[in-house]
CSV table of C-alpha atoms and ligand atoms in Angstrom, one decimal:
chain,number,residue,atom,x,y,z
A,20,MET,CA,41.9,53.3,62.0
A,21,ILE,CA,46.1,52.4,62.9
A,22,GLU,CA,47.7,50.0,60.2
A,23,GLN,CA,48.7,46.7,62.1
A,24,THR,CA,52.1,45.6,62.0
A,25,PHE,CA,52.8,42.3,60.1
A,26,LEU,CA,53.4,40.8,64.1
A,27,GLU,CA,50.3,42.0,64.8
A,28,LYS,CA,47.9,41.4,61.7
A,29,ALA,CA,49.4,37.7,62.5
A,30,LYS,CA,49.1,37.6,66.5
A,31,ALA,CA,45.6,38.7,65.3
A,32,TYR,CA,44.1,35.8,63.3
A,33,LEU,CA,46.2,33.2,64.9
A,34,GLU,CA,44.2,34.3,68.4
A,35,LEU,CA,41.1,34.1,65.9
A,36,CYS,CA,41.8,30.6,64.1
A,37,TYR,CA,43.3,28.5,67.6
A,38,LEU,CA,39.9,30.0,69.2
A,39,GLU,CA,37.5,29.5,66.8
A,40,LEU,CA,39.0,26.0,66.4
A,41,ASN,CA,39.3,25.0,70.0
A,42,LYS,CA,43.2,24.9,70.2
A,43,GLU,CA,43.7,28.0,72.9
A,44,ASP,CA,46.3,25.3,74.9
A,45,LEU,CA,48.8,25.7,71.6
A,46,LEU,CA,48.5,29.4,70.5
A,47,GLU,CA,51.4,30.3,73.0
A,48,ALA,CA,53.7,28.3,71.9
A,49,ARG,CA,52.4,29.0,68.4
A,50,LEU,CA,52.9,33.3,68.8
A,51,LEU,CA,56.2,32.4,70.5
A,52,ALA,CA,57.8,30.6,67.4
A,53,VAL,CA,55.5,33.5,64.7
A,54,GLN,CA,57.0,35.9,67.0
A,55,ASN,CA,60.7,34.8,66.2
A,56,LEU,CA,60.0,34.0,63.2
A,57,ILE,CA,59.3,36.9,62.0
A,58,ILE,CA,62.4,39.0,64.1
A,59,GLU,CA,64.7,36.6,62.2
A,60,THR,CA,63.2,35.6,59.6
A,61,GLY,CA,61.1,38.8,58.8
A,62,THR,CA,58.2,36.3,57.4
A,63,TYR,CA,56.5,33.0,59.1
A,64,GLU,CA,54.9,30.7,57.1
A,65,LEU,CA,51.0,29.1,58.0
A,66,LEU,CA,51.3,25.8,59.3
A,67,ASP,CA,48.5,23.2,57.0
A,68,PHE,CA,45.0,24.1,58.8
A,69,GLU,CA,45.6,27.5,59.8
A,70,LEU,CA,46.0,28.5,56.0
A,71,GLU,CA,43.2,26.5,55.4
A,72,TYR,CA,41.1,27.8,58.1
A,73,GLY,CA,42.3,31.3,56.5
A,74,THR,CA,40.5,30.8,53.3
A,75,LYS,CA,37.4,30.1,54.7
A,76,VAL,CA,37.1,33.0,56.9
A,77,ALA,CA,38.4,35.2,54.4
A,78,TRP,CA,35.2,33.6,52.5
A,79,ARG,CA,32.8,35.1,55.5
A,80,ASN,CA,34.7,38.2,55.3
A,81,SER,CA,33.5,38.9,51.6
A,82,ASN,CA,31.3,41.8,51.9
A,83,LYS,CA,30.2,41.3,48.5
A,84,CYS,CA,28.7,37.7,48.5
A,85,ILE,CA,25.7,37.2,49.0
A,86,GLY,CA,26.5,33.0,49.2
A,87,ARG,CA,29.1,32.7,52.5
A,88,LEU,CA,26.1,30.4,53.7
A,89,PHE,CA,28.3,28.1,52.6
A,90,TRP,CA,32.2,29.4,54.3
A,91,ARG,CA,33.0,26.4,55.9
A,92,SER,CA,32.6,23.5,52.9
A,93,MET,CA,35.9,25.2,50.6
A,94,GLU,CA,37.5,22.4,49.2
A,95,VAL,CA,41.7,24.3,49.5
A,96,LEU,CA,44.3,22.4,47.2
A,97,ASP,CA,47.5,23.5,49.0
A,98,LYS,CA,50.2,23.8,46.0
A,99,ARG,CA,52.4,25.9,48.5
A,100,SER,CA,55.1,24.1,47.0
A,101,LEU,CA,55.0,24.6,43.3
A,102,GLU,CA,57.9,26.8,41.4
A,103,THR,CA,57.3,26.2,37.7
A,104,ALA,CA,55.2,27.5,35.3
A,105,ASP,CA,54.3,24.2,34.1
A,106,GLN,CA,53.7,23.0,37.5
A,107,VAL,CA,50.7,26.2,37.6
A,108,PHE,CA,49.5,25.5,34.8
A,109,ALA,CA,48.8,21.8,35.7
A,110,ALA,CA,47.4,23.2,38.8
A,111,LEU,CA,45.4,25.3,37.4
A,112,PHE,CA,43.9,23.0,34.9
A,113,GLU,CA,43.2,20.5,38.4
A,114,HIS,CA,41.2,23.4,40.2
A,115,ILE,CA,38.7,23.1,36.9
A,116,ASP,CA,38.7,19.9,36.8
A,117,PHE,CA,38.3,19.6,40.9
A,118,ALA,CA,35.9,22.9,41.0
A,119,THR,CA,33.8,22.0,38.1
A,120,ASN,CA,33.5,18.3,39.4
A,121,GLY,CA,31.4,17.3,36.2
A,122,GLY,CA,28.8,19.9,36.8
A,123,ASN,CA,28.3,19.6,40.7
A,124,ILE,CA,30.3,22.4,41.0
A,125,ARG,CA,32.3,22.5,44.3
A,126,SER,CA,33.7,25.8,45.9
A,127,THR,CA,37.9,25.7,45.3
A,128,ILE,CA,40.6,26.9,46.1
A,129,THR,CA,44.2,27.1,45.2
A,130,VAL,CA,46.6,28.2,47.0
A,131,PHE,CA,50.4,28.9,46.1
A,132,ASN,CA,53.0,30.1,47.9
A,133,PRO,CA,53.9,34.1,47.8
A,134,SER,CA,57.4,33.0,48.5
A,135,ASN,CA,58.0,31.9,44.4
A,136,LYS,CA,56.8,35.3,42.9
A,137,ILE,CA,53.7,33.7,40.4
A,138,ARG,CA,51.4,35.3,38.7
A,139,LEU,CA,48.1,35.0,37.2
A,140,TRP,CA,47.1,37.8,34.9
A,141,ASN,CA,43.8,36.1,33.8
A,142,PRO,CA,41.2,37.8,36.2
A,143,GLN,CA,39.4,34.6,35.7
A,144,LEU,CA,40.5,31.1,34.9
A,145,LEU,CA,37.4,30.4,32.4
A,146,GLY,CA,36.8,33.7,30.2
A,147,PHE,CA,35.7,35.2,27.5
A,148,ALA,CA,37.8,37.0,24.2
A,149,GLY,CA,36.8,40.5,24.5
A,150,TYR,CA,38.0,42.3,20.5
A,151,LEU,CA,38.2,46.1,19.6
A,152,SER,CA,36.9,45.8,16.2
A,153,GLU,CA,38.2,48.6,13.6
A,154,ASP,CA,34.9,50.7,13.1
A,155,GLY,CA,34.9,50.4,17.4
A,156,SER,CA,32.7,48.1,17.7
A,157,ILE,CA,33.5,45.3,20.5
A,158,ILE,CA,33.1,41.4,19.5
A,159,GLY,CA,33.2,39.2,22.7
A,160,ASP,CA,33.3,40.6,26.3
A,161,SER,CA,34.6,44.1,27.1
A,162,LYS,CA,35.5,42.9,30.1
A,163,ASN,CA,38.2,41.2,28.6
A,164,LEU,CA,39.6,44.1,26.3
A,165,GLU,CA,42.9,44.6,28.0
A,166,PHE,CA,43.8,41.1,28.7
A,167,THR,CA,43.0,39.5,25.3
A,168,GLN,CA,45.0,42.2,23.3
A,169,LYS,CA,47.6,41.1,26.1
A,170,CYS,CA,47.0,37.6,25.1
A,171,ILE,CA,48.1,38.3,21.2
A,172,GLU,CA,50.7,40.4,22.0
A,173,LEU,CA,52.0,36.9,23.8
A,174,GLY,CA,51.4,35.0,20.7
A,175,TRP,CA,47.6,34.1,21.3
A,176,GLU,CA,45.5,33.5,17.9
A,177,PRO,CA,42.3,35.6,18.3
A,178,LYS,CA,39.0,33.9,17.4
A,179,ILE,CA,37.5,37.1,17.0
A,180,GLY,CA,34.3,35.0,17.8
A,181,GLN,CA,31.9,36.0,21.3
A,182,PHE,CA,32.5,33.3,23.1
A,183,ASP,CA,36.4,32.1,23.1
A,184,ILE,CA,37.6,30.7,26.0
A,185,LEU,CA,40.3,32.6,26.4
A,186,PRO,CA,44.0,31.3,27.1
A,187,LEU,CA,45.9,30.8,30.6
A,188,VAL,CA,49.4,33.4,31.5
A,189,VAL,CA,51.3,32.7,34.1
A,190,LYS,CA,54.3,34.6,35.1
A,191,ILE,CA,57.3,33.7,37.5
A,192,GLY,CA,59.6,36.1,39.1
A,193,GLU,CA,61.4,37.8,36.6
A,194,ASP,CA,60.7,35.6,33.4
A,195,ALA,CA,59.3,36.4,30.9
A,196,PRO,CA,55.0,35.5,30.8
A,197,VAL,CA,54.3,32.2,29.2
A,198,LEU,CA,50.4,31.1,27.6
A,199,LYS,CA,48.9,28.1,27.9
A,200,GLU,CA,45.3,27.1,25.9
A,201,ILE,CA,43.2,25.0,28.8
A,202,PRO,CA,42.2,21.6,27.2
A,203,LYS,CA,38.3,21.6,25.9
A,204,GLU,CA,37.6,18.2,28.3
A,205,ILE,CA,38.1,20.3,30.6
A,206,VAL,CA,35.5,23.4,30.0
A,207,CYS,CA,32.4,22.4,30.9
A,208,LEU,CA,30.2,25.4,28.7
A,209,VAL,CA,26.3,25.8,29.2
A,210,GLN,CA,23.9,26.6,25.6
A,211,LEU,CA,21.3,29.0,26.3
A,212,GLU,CA,18.5,28.3,26.0
A,213,HIS,CA,14.8,29.3,26.6
A,214,PRO,CA,11.3,26.8,28.1
A,215,SER,CA,8.7,28.3,26.2
A,216,ILE,CA,10.5,30.7,23.6
A,217,GLU,CA,11.9,28.4,20.7
A,218,ALA,CA,13.1,31.3,18.8
A,219,PHE,CA,16.2,32.1,22.2
A,220,LYS,CA,18.5,29.1,20.7
A,221,SER,CA,18.8,31.1,17.2
A,222,VAL,CA,20.8,33.4,18.9
A,223,ASN,CA,23.4,30.9,20.2
A,224,LEU,CA,24.3,32.1,23.9
A,225,GLN,CA,26.4,30.4,26.1
A,226,TRP,CA,28.0,31.0,29.4
A,227,TYR,CA,30.8,28.9,31.3
A,228,SER,CA,29.5,26.7,34.4
A,229,THR,CA,32.3,28.1,37.1
A,230,PRO,CA,33.3,31.6,38.2
A,231,ILE,CA,37.0,31.5,39.1
A,232,ILE,CA,38.3,34.8,40.3
A,233,SER,CA,42.0,34.9,39.8
A,234,ASN,CA,42.8,37.9,40.8
A,235,MET,CA,42.6,39.1,43.9
A,236,THR,CA,44.6,38.4,47.0
A,237,LEU,CA,44.3,36.3,49.8
A,238,GLU,CA,45.1,37.8,53.4
A,239,ILE,CA,45.5,35.8,55.7
A,240,GLY,CA,47.6,36.9,59.3
A,241,GLY,CA,49.7,39.2,57.0
A,242,ILE,CA,50.6,36.9,54.4
A,243,GLU,CA,49.3,38.1,51.5
A,244,PHE,CA,48.5,35.2,48.8
A,245,LEU,CA,48.5,37.1,45.0
A,246,SER,CA,47.7,34.0,43.3
A,247,ALA,CA,44.9,32.2,45.3
A,248,PRO,CA,42.4,31.6,42.8
A,249,PHE,CA,38.7,30.6,44.5
A,250,ASN,CA,35.4,29.8,42.7
A,251,GLY,CA,31.8,29.3,43.9
A,252,TRP,CA,28.8,28.4,41.8
A,253,TYR,CA,27.2,30.8,40.1
A,254,MET,CA,23.5,33.2,40.6
A,255,GLY,CA,21.8,33.2,37.8
A,256,THR,CA,21.4,36.9,37.7
A,257,GLU,CA,25.3,37.6,37.7
A,258,ILE,CA,24.9,35.9,33.7
A,259,GLY,CA,21.6,37.0,33.4
A,260,ALA,CA,20.7,40.1,34.6
A,261,ARG,CA,24.5,41.6,34.4
A,262,ASN,CA,27.0,39.9,31.9
A,263,LEU,CA,24.8,39.5,28.9
A,264,ALA,CA,23.0,42.0,29.8
A,265,ASP,CA,24.9,45.3,30.9
A,266,GLU,CA,24.7,47.8,27.8
A,267,ASP,CA,29.2,47.9,28.3
A,268,ARG,CA,28.9,43.6,28.3
A,269,TYR,CA,27.2,41.6,25.9
A,270,ASN,CA,24.4,43.9,25.7
A,271,LEU,CA,21.5,41.7,24.0
A,272,LEU,CA,18.8,42.9,25.8
A,273,PRO,CA,17.9,44.6,22.5
A,274,THR,CA,17.8,41.5,21.2
A,275,VAL,CA,16.0,38.8,23.1
A,276,ALA,CA,13.7,42.3,23.4
A,277,LYS,CA,13.2,41.7,19.5
A,278,LEU,CA,12.8,38.4,19.3
A,279,MET,CA,10.3,38.4,21.9
A,280,GLY,CA,8.7,40.6,19.7
A,281,LEU,CA,8.3,43.7,22.1
A,282,ASP,CA,8.6,47.4,21.4
A,283,ILE,CA,12.2,48.6,22.0
A,284,ARG,CA,10.9,52.6,21.2
A,285,ASP,CA,8.2,52.5,24.2
A,286,LYS,CA,10.4,53.2,27.5
A,287,ASN,CA,6.3,52.4,28.9
A,288,SER,CA,6.7,48.8,27.0
A,289,LEU,CA,9.0,48.3,29.8
A,290,TRP,CA,10.5,46.0,27.8
A,291,LYS,CA,13.6,45.6,29.2
A,292,ASP,CA,12.5,44.8,32.3
A,293,ARG,CA,10.9,41.7,30.5
A,294,ALA,CA,13.2,40.9,28.4
A,295,LEU,CA,15.9,40.3,31.7
A,296,VAL,CA,13.3,37.9,33.0
A,297,GLU,CA,13.5,36.1,30.4
A,298,LEU,CA,16.6,35.7,29.6
A,299,ASN,CA,17.3,35.4,33.4
A,300,GLN,CA,14.8,32.1,33.0
A,301,SER,CA,16.6,31.1,30.0
A,302,VAL,CA,20.1,31.0,32.8
A,303,LEU,CA,18.7,29.2,35.5
A,304,TYR,CA,16.6,26.6,32.8
A,305,SER,CA,19.7,26.1,30.7
A,306,PHE,CA,21.9,25.5,33.7
A,307,ARG,CA,19.3,22.6,35.5
A,308,LYS,CA,18.8,21.8,32.1
A,309,ALA,CA,22.5,20.7,32.1
A,310,ALA,CA,23.0,19.5,35.5
A,311,VAL,CA,25.6,22.3,36.4
A,312,LYS,CA,24.8,23.7,39.5
A,313,ILE,CA,23.7,27.3,40.0
A,314,ILE,CA,21.0,29.6,42.1
A,315,ASP,CA,18.5,31.2,41.8
A,316,HIS,CA,18.6,35.5,43.6
A,317,HIS,CA,15.5,34.4,45.6
A,318,SER,CA,17.0,31.2,46.6
A,319,ALA,CA,20.2,33.1,47.5
A,320,SER,CA,18.5,35.7,49.6
A,321,LYS,CA,17.4,33.6,51.9
A,322,GLN,CA,20.3,31.6,52.4
A,323,PHE,CA,21.7,34.8,53.4
A,324,MET,CA,19.5,35.3,55.7
A,325,GLN,CA,20.0,32.1,57.3
A,326,PHE,CA,24.0,33.2,57.1
A,327,MET,CA,23.3,36.3,59.2
A,328,ARG,CA,21.2,34.8,61.7
A,329,GLN,CA,23.9,31.6,61.9
A,330,GLU,CA,26.5,34.3,62.2
A,331,ALA,CA,24.5,36.0,65.1
A,332,LYS,CA,24.1,32.8,67.3
A,333,GLU,CA,27.8,32.3,66.7
A,334,GLY,CA,27.9,35.5,68.3
A,335,ARG,CA,29.5,37.1,65.4
A,336,ASP,CA,29.1,40.5,63.7
A,337,VAL,CA,28.1,39.6,60.1
A,338,THR,CA,29.9,42.7,57.2
A,339,ALA,CA,28.3,42.9,54.2
A,340,ASP,CA,28.3,45.4,51.4
A,341,TRP,CA,24.4,46.0,50.7
A,342,ALA,CA,24.2,47.8,47.3
A,343,TRP,CA,26.5,44.1,46.4
A,344,ILE,CA,24.4,41.6,47.9
A,345,VAL,CA,21.1,43.0,47.1
A,346,PRO,CA,20.7,41.2,43.4
A,347,PRO,CA,20.5,43.2,40.5
A,348,THR,CA,17.3,42.1,39.4
A,349,SER,CA,14.0,42.0,41.9
A,350,GLY,CA,15.5,43.7,44.7
A,351,SER,CA,12.6,44.2,47.0
A,352,THR,CA,11.6,40.6,46.2
A,353,THR,CA,14.1,39.7,48.0
A,354,LYS,CA,14.8,39.8,52.1
A,355,VAL,CA,18.5,41.3,51.7
A,356,PHE,CA,16.8,44.8,49.9
A,357,HIS,CA,15.2,45.3,53.6
A,358,THR,CA,18.0,44.2,55.5
A,359,GLU,CA,20.5,46.8,57.0
A,360,MET,CA,23.8,46.2,56.8
A,361,GLN,CA,27.8,47.3,58.2
A,362,ASN,CA,30.3,47.7,55.7
A,363,SER,CA,33.0,47.5,57.8
A,364,VAL,CA,36.7,45.3,56.2
A,365,VAL,CA,37.5,43.1,58.5
A,366,SER,CA,40.5,39.7,58.1
A,367,PRO,CA,41.1,37.6,57.2
A,368,ASN,CA,39.9,38.8,53.7
A,369,TYR,CA,40.3,38.3,49.7
A,370,PHE,CA,41.5,41.9,48.7
A,371,TYR,CA,40.9,43.6,45.3
A,372,GLN,CA,44.9,44.2,43.2
A,373,GLU,CA,46.1,45.7,40.7
A,374,ASN,CA,46.3,44.6,37.0
A,375,PRO,CA,49.9,42.6,37.0
A,376,TRP,CA,50.9,43.7,33.5
A,377,ASP,CA,50.9,47.2,34.6
B,29,LIG,N1,30.1,38.2,38.5
B,29,LIG,C1,31.4,37.1,38.0
B,29,LIG,C2,31.2,36.8,37.2
B,29,LIG,O1,29.9,36.9,36.7
B,29,LIG,C3,31.7,36.0,39.5
B,29,LIG,C4,31.8,36.4,41.3
B,29,LIG,C5,31.9,35.5,41.8
B,29,LIG,N2,30.4,35.0,41.7
B,29,LIG,C6,30.2,33.9,42.2
B,29,LIG,N3,28.9,33.1,42.4
B,29,LIG,N4,30.8,32.7,42.9
B,29,LIG,O2,31.4,35.7,36.1
């Protein structure tokens, strides 16, 4: 594919946006204005409604996301006027609080101005620290080892617990990165228990309510927003079948199997599979009990199939990454497993970025 120029990207998005929003009558004048701006200043700014719609279409185009049925319902916090680290921290706290909404999670994105050179160092606004002990073992979330180390270098006091909420780190332009603890009152943690296995409680497992990705670039019409944290609500398996279960994450299946009384030496006993089911049930049960919005993978799969039908009806092709859409447990019991998918990348979208400290 030939690389599109900035101007071509701007045009392509504006055409899509104005067409889908029935604003064709305004398109020609807007294209001309944007073209002139790009020629004169090298860039342009999105109008409020162009930004808002772009964040939603970027979600619609996110091939790895099973939750896209609700793409129109993104809440957009437009923070493009903010400049200082203190303002940014306040906006991030606002995002955590607004999105968490006392458990009734709202899909939300906060957009900062790319020209203000704001970088967020957290991979997610909420996350657990990971520490490497002297003996090589890991305490906490191994996913965050490197970022935790950065926080410590910046003066954060490590707590060496399994579930320590990391501080926020913000860097503006050439200034040194600044670190701030998240106020406890806005962090919602769910303690895991199991509807029938009493011993579950005693392991003291927990997870946070709201997954707010803060290390991806939002691209709309050629403009790249490097700082645009966004969130949905959890699908249970993200926590129960990956974060807490992966061997290179919390690796808790042996622990769970043992408290279920399973023989973990016999592969034929399917102890991993059984432990997985109970761990996932405990995640769904505990979130529901705590009144924190969460979805199970069967309902999510159904919703994704509805999204595919809905898009077809509107005359659009759905692009999707099968390996990500199919849930990590019980794949073949879900409709998405038996569905062919086209994994090509379209714009607007959310893209991976390099670690900001590299
Ligand atoms: N898988 C990531 C996690 O476990 C979160 C990714 C976004 N998930 C979502 N439901 N919107 O933290």
